[in-house]
Coordinates of C-alpha atoms in Angstrom, one line a residue:
X1 CA 66.5 94.4 109.5
X2 CA 65.9 95.1 105.8
X3 CA 62.2 94.9 106.3
X4 CA 62.0 97.6 108.8
X5 CA 59.7 100.6 108.0
X6 CA 60.6 104.1 108.5
X7 CA 57.5 106.2 109.5
X8 CA 56.9 109.9 108.8
X9 CA 55.5 111.5 111.8
X10 CA 57.5 114.8 111.8
X11 CA 55.5 117.9 111.2
X12 CA 58.4 119.7 109.5
X13 CA 59.0 116.6 107.3
X14 CA 55.3 116.6 106.3
X15 CA 55.3 120.2 105.5
X16 CA 58.3 119.6 103.4
X17 CA 56.6 117.0 101.7
X18 CA 53.8 119.4 100.7
X19 CA 56.4 121.8 99.4
X20 CA 58.4 119.4 97.4
X21 CA 56.6 117.3 94.8
X22 CA 59.3 114.7 94.7
X23 CA 58.5 113.3 98.2
X24 CA 55.2 111.3 98.9
X25 CA 53.9 108.8 101.4
X26 CA 52.5 105.5 100.9
X27 CA 49.1 104.4 102.4
X28 CA 51.1 102.7 105.1
X29 CA 52.8 106.1 106.1
X30 CA 56.4 105.3 104.7
X31 CA 58.2 107.9 102.7
X32 CA 58.9 107.0 99.2
X33 CA 61.0 108.7 96.5
X34 CA 59.3 110.3 93.5
X35 CA 61.1 111.9 90.5
X36 CA 62.7 115.0 92.1
X37 CA 62.9 118.5 90.6
X38 CA 65.9 120.6 89.8
X39 CA 65.3 123.1 92.7
X40 CA 66.0 120.3 95.2
X41 CA 68.8 118.9 93.1
X42 CA 70.3 122.4 93.1
X43 CA 70.1 122.8 96.8
X44 CA 71.5 119.4 97.4
X45 CA 74.4 120.1 95.1
X46 CA 75.0 123.4 96.7
X47 CA 75.3 121.9 100.1
X48 CA 78.0 119.4 98.7
X49 CA 79.7 122.3 97.1
X50 CA 79.7 124.2 100.3
X51 CA 81.2 121.5 102.3
X52 CA 84.0 121.0 99.9
X53 CA 84.7 124.8 99.8
X54 CA 85.2 124.6 103.6
X55 CA 87.1 121.2 103.8
X56 CA 89.5 121.1 100.7
X57 CA 91.2 124.5 100.7
X58 CA 92.7 123.9 104.2
X59 CA 94.2 120.6 102.9
X60 CA 95.5 122.4 99.7
X61 CA 96.6 125.6 101.1
X62 CA 95.4 126.7 104.6
X63 CA 97.0 124.1 106.9
X64 CA 100.5 124.5 105.3
X65 CA 100.2 128.3 105.7
X66 CA 99.3 128.0 109.4
X67 CA 102.0 125.5 110.2
X68 CA 104.7 127.8 108.6
X69 CA 103.5 130.6 110.8
X70 CA 103.2 128.5 114.0
X71 CA 106.3 126.2 113.6
X72 CA 108.5 127.2 110.8
X73 CA 111.4 125.1 112.1
X74 CA 109.5 121.9 111.8
X75 CA 106.9 122.8 109.2
X76 CA 107.0 119.5 107.1
X77 CA 106.8 117.2 110.3
X78 CA 104.0 119.2 111.8
X79 CA 102.0 119.4 108.6
X80 CA 102.4 115.5 108.2
X81 CA 101.3 115.0 111.7
X82 CA 98.1 117.3 111.3
X83 CA 97.1 116.0 107.9
X84 CA 97.8 112.3 108.8
X85 CA 95.7 112.4 112.1
X86 CA 92.9 114.3 110.2
X87 CA 92.9 111.7 107.4
X88 CA 92.7 108.9 110.0
X89 CA 89.6 110.4 111.7
X90 CA 88.1 110.9 108.4
X91 CA 88.7 107.3 107.5
X92 CA 86.7 106.1 110.6
X93 CA 84.5 109.0 111.2
X94 CA 82.4 108.8 108.2
X95 CA 81.0 105.2 108.5
X96 CA 80.7 105.7 112.2
X97 CA 78.5 109.0 112.0
X98 CA 76.7 107.2 109.2
X99 CA 75.7 104.5 111.5
X100 CA 74.5 107.0 113.9
X101 CA 72.6 108.9 111.3
X102 CA 70.8 105.6 110.5
X103 CA 69.7 105.2 114.1
X104 CA 68.7 108.8 114.7
X105 CA 65.1 109.1 116.1
X106 CA 65.0 112.8 116.5
X107 CA 61.7 114.6 115.8
X108 CA 63.5 116.7 113.1
X109 CA 64.5 113.6 111.1
X110 CA 67.2 111.2 110.5
X111 CA 69.6 113.3 108.3
X112 CA 68.7 116.9 109.2
X113 CA 70.3 117.0 112.7
X114 CA 73.7 115.8 111.2
X115 CA 73.5 118.2 108.4
X116 CA 73.2 121.1 110.8
X117 CA 75.4 119.8 113.6
X118 CA 78.1 118.9 111.2
X119 CA 78.3 122.3 109.5
X120 CA 78.2 124.2 112.7
X121 CA 80.8 121.8 114.2
X122 CA 83.1 122.1 111.1
X123 CA 83.0 125.9 111.4
X124 CA 84.0 125.8 115.1
X125 CA 87.0 123.6 114.2
X126 CA 88.2 125.8 111.4
X127 CA 87.8 128.8 113.8
X128 CA 90.3 126.9 116.3
X129 CA 92.5 126.3 113.2
X130 CA 92.5 129.9 112.3
X131 CA 93.4 131.2 115.8
X132 CA 95.7 128.4 116.9
X133 CA 98.9 129.6 118.5
X134 CA 100.5 126.1 118.7
X135 CA 100.7 122.9 116.8
X136 CA 98.4 120.9 119.4
X137 CA 95.8 123.6 119.1
X138 CA 96.0 123.5 115.3
X139 CA 95.6 119.6 115.5
X140 CA 92.6 119.9 117.9
X141 CA 90.9 122.2 115.5
X142 CA 91.5 120.2 112.5
X143 CA 90.3 117.1 114.2
X144 CA 87.1 118.7 115.1
X145 CA 86.6 120.0 111.6
X146 CA 87.3 116.6 110.0
X147 CA 84.9 114.7 112.4
X148 CA 82.2 117.2 112.0
X149 CA 82.3 117.6 108.2
X150 CA 82.5 113.9 107.9
X151 CA 79.3 113.6 109.8
X152 CA 77.7 116.0 107.5
X153 CA 79.1 114.0 104.5
X154 CA 77.7 110.9 105.8
X155 CA 74.2 112.4 106.0
X156 CA 74.6 114.0 102.5
X157 CA 75.6 110.7 101.0
X158 CA 72.5 109.0 102.6
X159 CA 70.1 111.5 101.1
X160 CA 70.8 110.3 97.5
X161 CA 69.7 106.8 98.7
X162 CA 66.7 108.2 100.7
X163 CA 65.3 110.6 98.3
X164 CA 66.4 110.0 94.7
X165 CA 64.7 107.3 92.6
X166 CA 66.9 104.9 90.7
X167 CA 66.2 106.4 87.3
X168 CA 67.6 109.8 88.5
X169 CA 70.6 108.7 90.3
X170 CA 73.1 109.1 87.6
X171 CA 71.9 112.7 86.9
X172 CA 72.0 113.6 90.6
X173 CA 75.3 111.8 91.1
X174 CA 76.7 113.9 88.1
X175 CA 75.7 117.1 90.1
X176 CA 77.4 115.7 93.1
X177 CA 80.5 115.0 90.9
X178 CA 80.6 118.7 89.8
X179 CA 80.4 119.9 93.4
X180 CA 83.9 118.6 94.3
X181 CA 86.0 120.5 91.6
X182 CA 83.6 123.5 91.9
X183 CA 84.0 123.6 95.6
X184 CA 87.8 123.2 95.3
X185 CA 88.3 125.9 92.7
X186 CA 85.9 128.4 94.4
X187 CA 87.5 127.6 97.8
X188 CA 91.1 128.1 96.6
X189 CA 89.9 131.4 95.0
X190 CA 88.5 132.7 98.2
X191 CA 91.8 131.8 100.0
X192 CA 93.7 133.9 97.5
X193 CA 91.1 136.8 97.6
X194 CA 91.1 136.8 101.4
X195 CA 94.8 136.2 101.9
X196 CA 95.1 139.4 104.0
X197 CA 93.0 137.8 106.8
X198 CA 93.8 134.5 108.3
X199 CA 90.4 134.4 110.0
X200 CA 88.5 135.1 106.8
X201 CA 90.4 132.4 104.9
X202 CA 88.8 129.7 107.1
X203 CA 85.5 131.2 108.2
X204 CA 84.2 132.6 105.1
X205 CA 84.1 129.2 103.3
X206 CA 82.7 127.7 106.7
X207 CA 79.9 130.2 106.7
X208 CA 79.0 129.4 103.1
X209 CA 79.1 125.6 103.9
X210 CA 76.7 126.3 107.0
X211 CA 74.4 128.5 105.0
X212 CA 74.0 125.8 102.2
X213 CA 73.6 123.0 104.8
X214 CA 70.9 125.1 106.5
X215 CA 69.1 125.6 103.2
X216 CA 69.1 121.8 102.4
X217 CA 67.9 121.0 105.9
X218 CA 65.0 123.4 105.4
X219 CA 64.0 121.8 102.0
X220 CA 64.6 118.2 102.9
X221 CA 61.5 116.0 103.4
X222 CA 63.5 113.9 105.9
X223 CA 62.7 110.4 106.9
X224 CA 61.8 109.9 110.7
X225 CA 62.7 106.7 112.4
X226 CA 60.4 105.7 115.2
X227 CA 62.2 104.9 118.5
X228 CA 60.7 101.3 118.7
X229 CA 62.2 100.6 115.2
X230 CA 65.8 101.8 116.1
X231 CA 68.2 98.8 115.7
X232 CA 70.3 97.7 118.6
X233 CA 73.8 99.2 118.7
X234 CA 76.4 97.4 120.8
X235 CA 80.0 96.4 120.2
X236 CA 79.2 94.3 117.4
X237 CA 77.3 97.1 115.7
X238 CA 80.1 99.4 116.3
X239 CA 82.5 97.1 114.6
X240 CA 80.0 96.6 112.0
X241 CA 80.2 100.3 111.1
X242 CA 83.4 99.6 109.3
X243 CA 82.7 96.3 107.7
X244 CA 80.2 94.7 105.1
X245 CA 80.7 91.0 104.6
X246 CA 81.9 90.7 100.9
X247 CA 80.6 87.1 100.6
X248 CA 77.1 88.3 101.5
X249 CA 77.2 91.3 99.5
X250 CA 79.6 90.8 96.5
X251 CA 78.3 93.4 94.3
X252 CA 79.1 96.0 97.0
X253 CA 82.5 94.5 97.6
X254 CA 83.4 94.5 93.8
X255 CA 82.2 98.2 93.7
X256 CA 84.3 99.1 96.7
X257 CA 87.4 97.4 95.1
X258 CA 87.0 99.3 91.9
X259 CA 86.7 102.7 93.7
X260 CA 89.8 101.8 95.9
X261 CA 91.9 100.8 92.9
X262 CA 90.9 104.0 90.9
X263 CA 91.6 106.2 93.9
X264 CA 95.0 104.5 94.4
X265 CA 95.9 105.8 91.0
X266 CA 94.5 109.2 91.6
X267 CA 96.5 109.4 95.0
X268 CA 99.8 108.6 93.2
X269 CA 99.1 111.3 90.5
X270 CA 98.0 114.0 93.0
X271 CA 100.7 113.3 95.5
X272 CA 103.7 113.1 93.2
X273 CA 102.8 115.4 90.3
X274 CA 105.0 118.3 91.8
X275 CA 108.2 116.0 91.8
X276 CA 107.2 114.7 88.5
X277 CA 107.3 118.3 87.0
X278 CA 110.6 119.1 88.6
X279 CA 112.5 115.9 88.0
X280 CA 110.9 114.3 85.0
X281 CA 110.0 117.4 83.0
X282 CA 112.8 119.6 84.4
X283 CA 110.7 122.6 85.4
X284 CA 112.0 125.0 88.0
X285 CA 110.7 124.4 91.6
X286 CA 109.5 128.0 91.8
X287 CA 107.3 127.3 88.7
X288 CA 105.6 124.3 90.2
X289 CA 102.8 126.0 92.3
X290 CA 101.6 127.9 89.2
X291 CA 101.9 124.8 87.0
X292 CA 99.9 122.6 89.4
X293 CA 97.2 125.3 89.9
X294 CA 96.8 125.4 86.1
X295 CA 96.6 121.6 85.7
X296 CA 94.1 121.4 88.6
X297 CA 92.0 124.0 87.0
X298 CA 91.9 122.3 83.8
X299 CA 91.4 118.8 85.4
X300 CA 88.5 120.4 87.6
X301 CA 86.7 121.9 84.6
X302 CA 87.0 118.6 82.7
X303 CA 85.4 116.8 85.7
X304 CA 82.6 119.2 86.1
X305 CA 81.6 119.0 82.4
X306 CA 81.9 115.2 82.0
X307 CA 80.3 114.5 85.3
X308 CA 77.1 116.1 84.3
X309 CA 77.1 114.7 80.9
X310 CA 78.0 111.2 82.0
X311 CA 75.4 111.0 84.7
X312 CA 72.7 111.9 82.3
X313 CA 73.9 109.4 79.7
X314 CA 74.0 106.7 82.3
X315 CA 70.5 107.3 83.3
X316 CA 69.2 107.5 79.8
X317 CA 70.9 104.3 78.7
X318 CA 70.0 102.5 82.0
X319 CA 73.6 101.2 82.1
X320 CA 76.1 101.8 84.8
X321 CA 79.0 99.2 84.5
X322 CA 79.9 100.1 81.0
X323 CA 80.4 103.8 81.9
X324 CA 82.2 103.0 85.1
X325 CA 84.7 100.5 83.5
X326 CA 85.2 102.4 80.2
X327 CA 85.9 105.7 82.3
X328 CA 88.5 103.8 84.4
X329 CA 90.3 102.5 81.2
X330 CA 90.4 106.1 79.6
X331 CA 91.9 107.2 83.2
X332 CA 94.5 104.5 82.9
X333 CA 95.4 105.5 79.4
X334 CA 95.7 109.2 80.5
X335 CA 98.0 108.1 83.2
X336 CA 100.3 106.4 80.6
X337 CA 100.2 109.6 78.5
X338 CA 101.3 111.6 81.4
X339 CA 104.0 109.1 82.3
X340 CA 105.6 109.4 78.9
X341 CA 104.9 113.2 78.3
X342 CA 107.8 115.0 76.7
X343 CA 106.5 118.4 77.6
X344 CA 104.2 120.3 80.0
X345 CA 101.6 120.7 77.2
X346 CA 101.3 116.9 76.9
X347 CA 101.1 116.6 80.6
X348 CA 98.2 119.2 80.6
X349 CA 96.4 117.3 77.9
X350 CA 96.8 114.1 80.1
X351 CA 95.4 115.9 83.1
X352 CA 92.5 117.1 81.0
X353 CA 91.6 113.5 80.0
X354 CA 92.0 112.2 83.6
X355 CA 89.4 114.9 84.5
X356 CA 87.0 113.8 81.8
X357 CA 87.4 110.2 82.9
X358 CA 87.1 110.8 86.5
X359 CA 84.0 112.9 86.0
X360 CA 82.1 110.0 84.1
X361 CA 83.4 107.5 86.5
X362 CA 82.2 109.3 89.6
X363 CA 78.8 110.1 88.3
X364 CA 78.0 106.5 87.1
X365 CA 79.8 104.7 90.0
X366 CA 77.9 106.6 92.8
X367 CA 74.6 105.8 91.0
X368 CA 75.9 102.2 90.7
X369 CA 76.9 101.9 94.3
X370 CA 73.5 103.5 95.4
X371 CA 71.8 100.9 93.3
X372 CA 73.5 97.9 94.8
X373 CA 73.8 99.2 98.4
X374 CA 73.0 96.6 101.0
X375 CA 70.2 97.3 103.5
X376 CA 69.4 100.6 102.0
X377 CA 66.3 101.1 104.1
X378 CA 68.1 100.7 107.5
X379 CA 71.8 101.3 106.9
X380 CA 72.2 103.6 104.0
X381 CA 74.4 106.2 105.8
X382 CA 76.6 103.6 107.5
X383 CA 77.1 101.7 104.3
X384 CA 78.0 104.7 102.2
X385 CA 80.4 105.7 104.9
X386 CA 82.1 102.3 104.5
X387 CA 82.2 103.0 100.8
X388 CA 83.8 106.3 101.5
X389 CA 86.8 104.3 103.0
X390 CA 87.6 103.4 99.5
X391 CA 88.2 107.1 98.7
X392 CA 90.2 108.0 101.9
X393 CA 92.4 104.9 102.4
X394 CA 94.5 105.2 99.3
X395 CA 95.5 108.6 100.5
X396 CA 97.3 107.1 103.3
X397 CA 98.6 103.8 101.7
X398 CA 99.8 105.0 98.4
X399 CA 102.4 107.5 99.8
X400 CA 103.7 104.7 102.0
X401 CA 104.0 102.3 98.8
X402 CA 105.4 104.8 96.3
X403 CA 109.0 105.1 97.7
X404 CA 109.5 101.4 97.1
X405 CA 108.4 101.7 93.5
X406 CA 110.6 104.7 93.1
X407 CA 113.6 102.8 94.6
X408 CA 113.1 99.8 92.4
X409 CA 112.8 102.1 89.2
X410 CA 115.7 104.4 90.3
X411 CA 113.7 107.3 90.9
X412 CA 111.5 107.1 87.7
X413 CA 108.2 109.0 88.1
X414 CA 107.3 107.5 84.7
X415 CA 107.4 104.0 86.3
X416 CA 105.4 105.3 89.3
X417 CA 102.6 106.5 87.0
X418 CA 102.7 103.3 84.9
X419 CA 102.0 101.5 88.3
X420 CA 99.2 103.9 88.8
X421 CA 97.9 103.1 85.4
X422 CA 97.9 99.4 86.2
X423 CA 96.0 99.9 89.4
X424 CA 93.3 101.9 87.6
X425 CA 93.1 99.2 85.0
X426 CA 92.4 96.6 87.6
X427 CA 89.5 98.9 88.9
X428 CA 88.1 98.9 85.5
X429 CA 88.1 95.2 85.6
X430 CA 86.8 95.0 89.2
X431 CA 83.5 96.5 88.3
X432 CA 82.5 93.9 85.6
X433 CA 81.6 91.1 88.2
X434 CA 78.8 93.3 89.6
X435 CA 75.4 91.7 88.7
X436 CA 72.8 93.7 90.5
X437 CA 72.9 96.4 87.8
X438 CA 73.4 96.6 84.0

């Protein structure tokens, strides 16, 4: 499998190769990655930002607003149902569509069809969400949006492995790291600016996501897989969409474990910061939304700055593990600072430090994962989709674990964040056994 060649026979891909100096072909006709220029990096980052603008604001604001309108008497339970089912589909949809992307033999390339179909399907799902008159309709629309945008996300992640040479992956990963906080802040701003129109709240970000995906699809010198080289896909292949043997690929397993442990800490902080502000710091419940928006803005700005800087430094030094492990340790220390904060100002300072640490971690870690990715030539999108489970799974598991920690600690959110710091520290340790990169 790993020796399989991907041929470039698509006229559009060849035209893109002539337009973009970073893509070239070998004498055998296979596409190889040269150093890429900032125009392509900017288009690539914009596609990520557009996706997050469409996908994150509904989770933060839009779905709760729609549930309150549709079913105010059971808003909490209905919101949990919609968000929970959507998270479950995201968990399995990303690696599944990644596997399909790796097998795509379209004349338009392997990734381009999924970029376009994902963006259009996501917009259709959000349109259903915006016009839903019942919770089942809302659930249907959100499920469509989650599946479609995760198909697009799988293709976006694979492009890093397809197109970016190893010596630039830290820099490009830094741009990708910036896209998440930028998309979250920009999308939330649009929700507030368009608050008078429910349809616009969902469809304007979706339109931006679609336009940015189309721009990347046009600029992309996509790989094309010949039909004769497409790998077999049966039940074993389907189950393999969610599993990579850790004994065969230990570097990938350690990197997955590190990301899972970091995001376990992140999930605890993000999910319970409102209760922490109210019960630990004694702030009024009415003030919580404003305080959380301010902390999110501070953290997002820190992520954006440190992601760009950290990715560049990782490339310049040729080291990944030290940046990943060091950033995780700093994040753990920031969690301890938050746990024992005596005021909101100290909490805000701790959130800023978590943002700086998370930005460096994500930039260096994504580059590290791409460097050690198993079977990169044949299963890049599938394997990156499996890696994405480490991001999503803690969002479902940690809210189930947290009540037990709070019960044992008699409701202490300081104890909860200390537990989060321990998990993140273990994530810093988990990256050290990786041997495939420095």
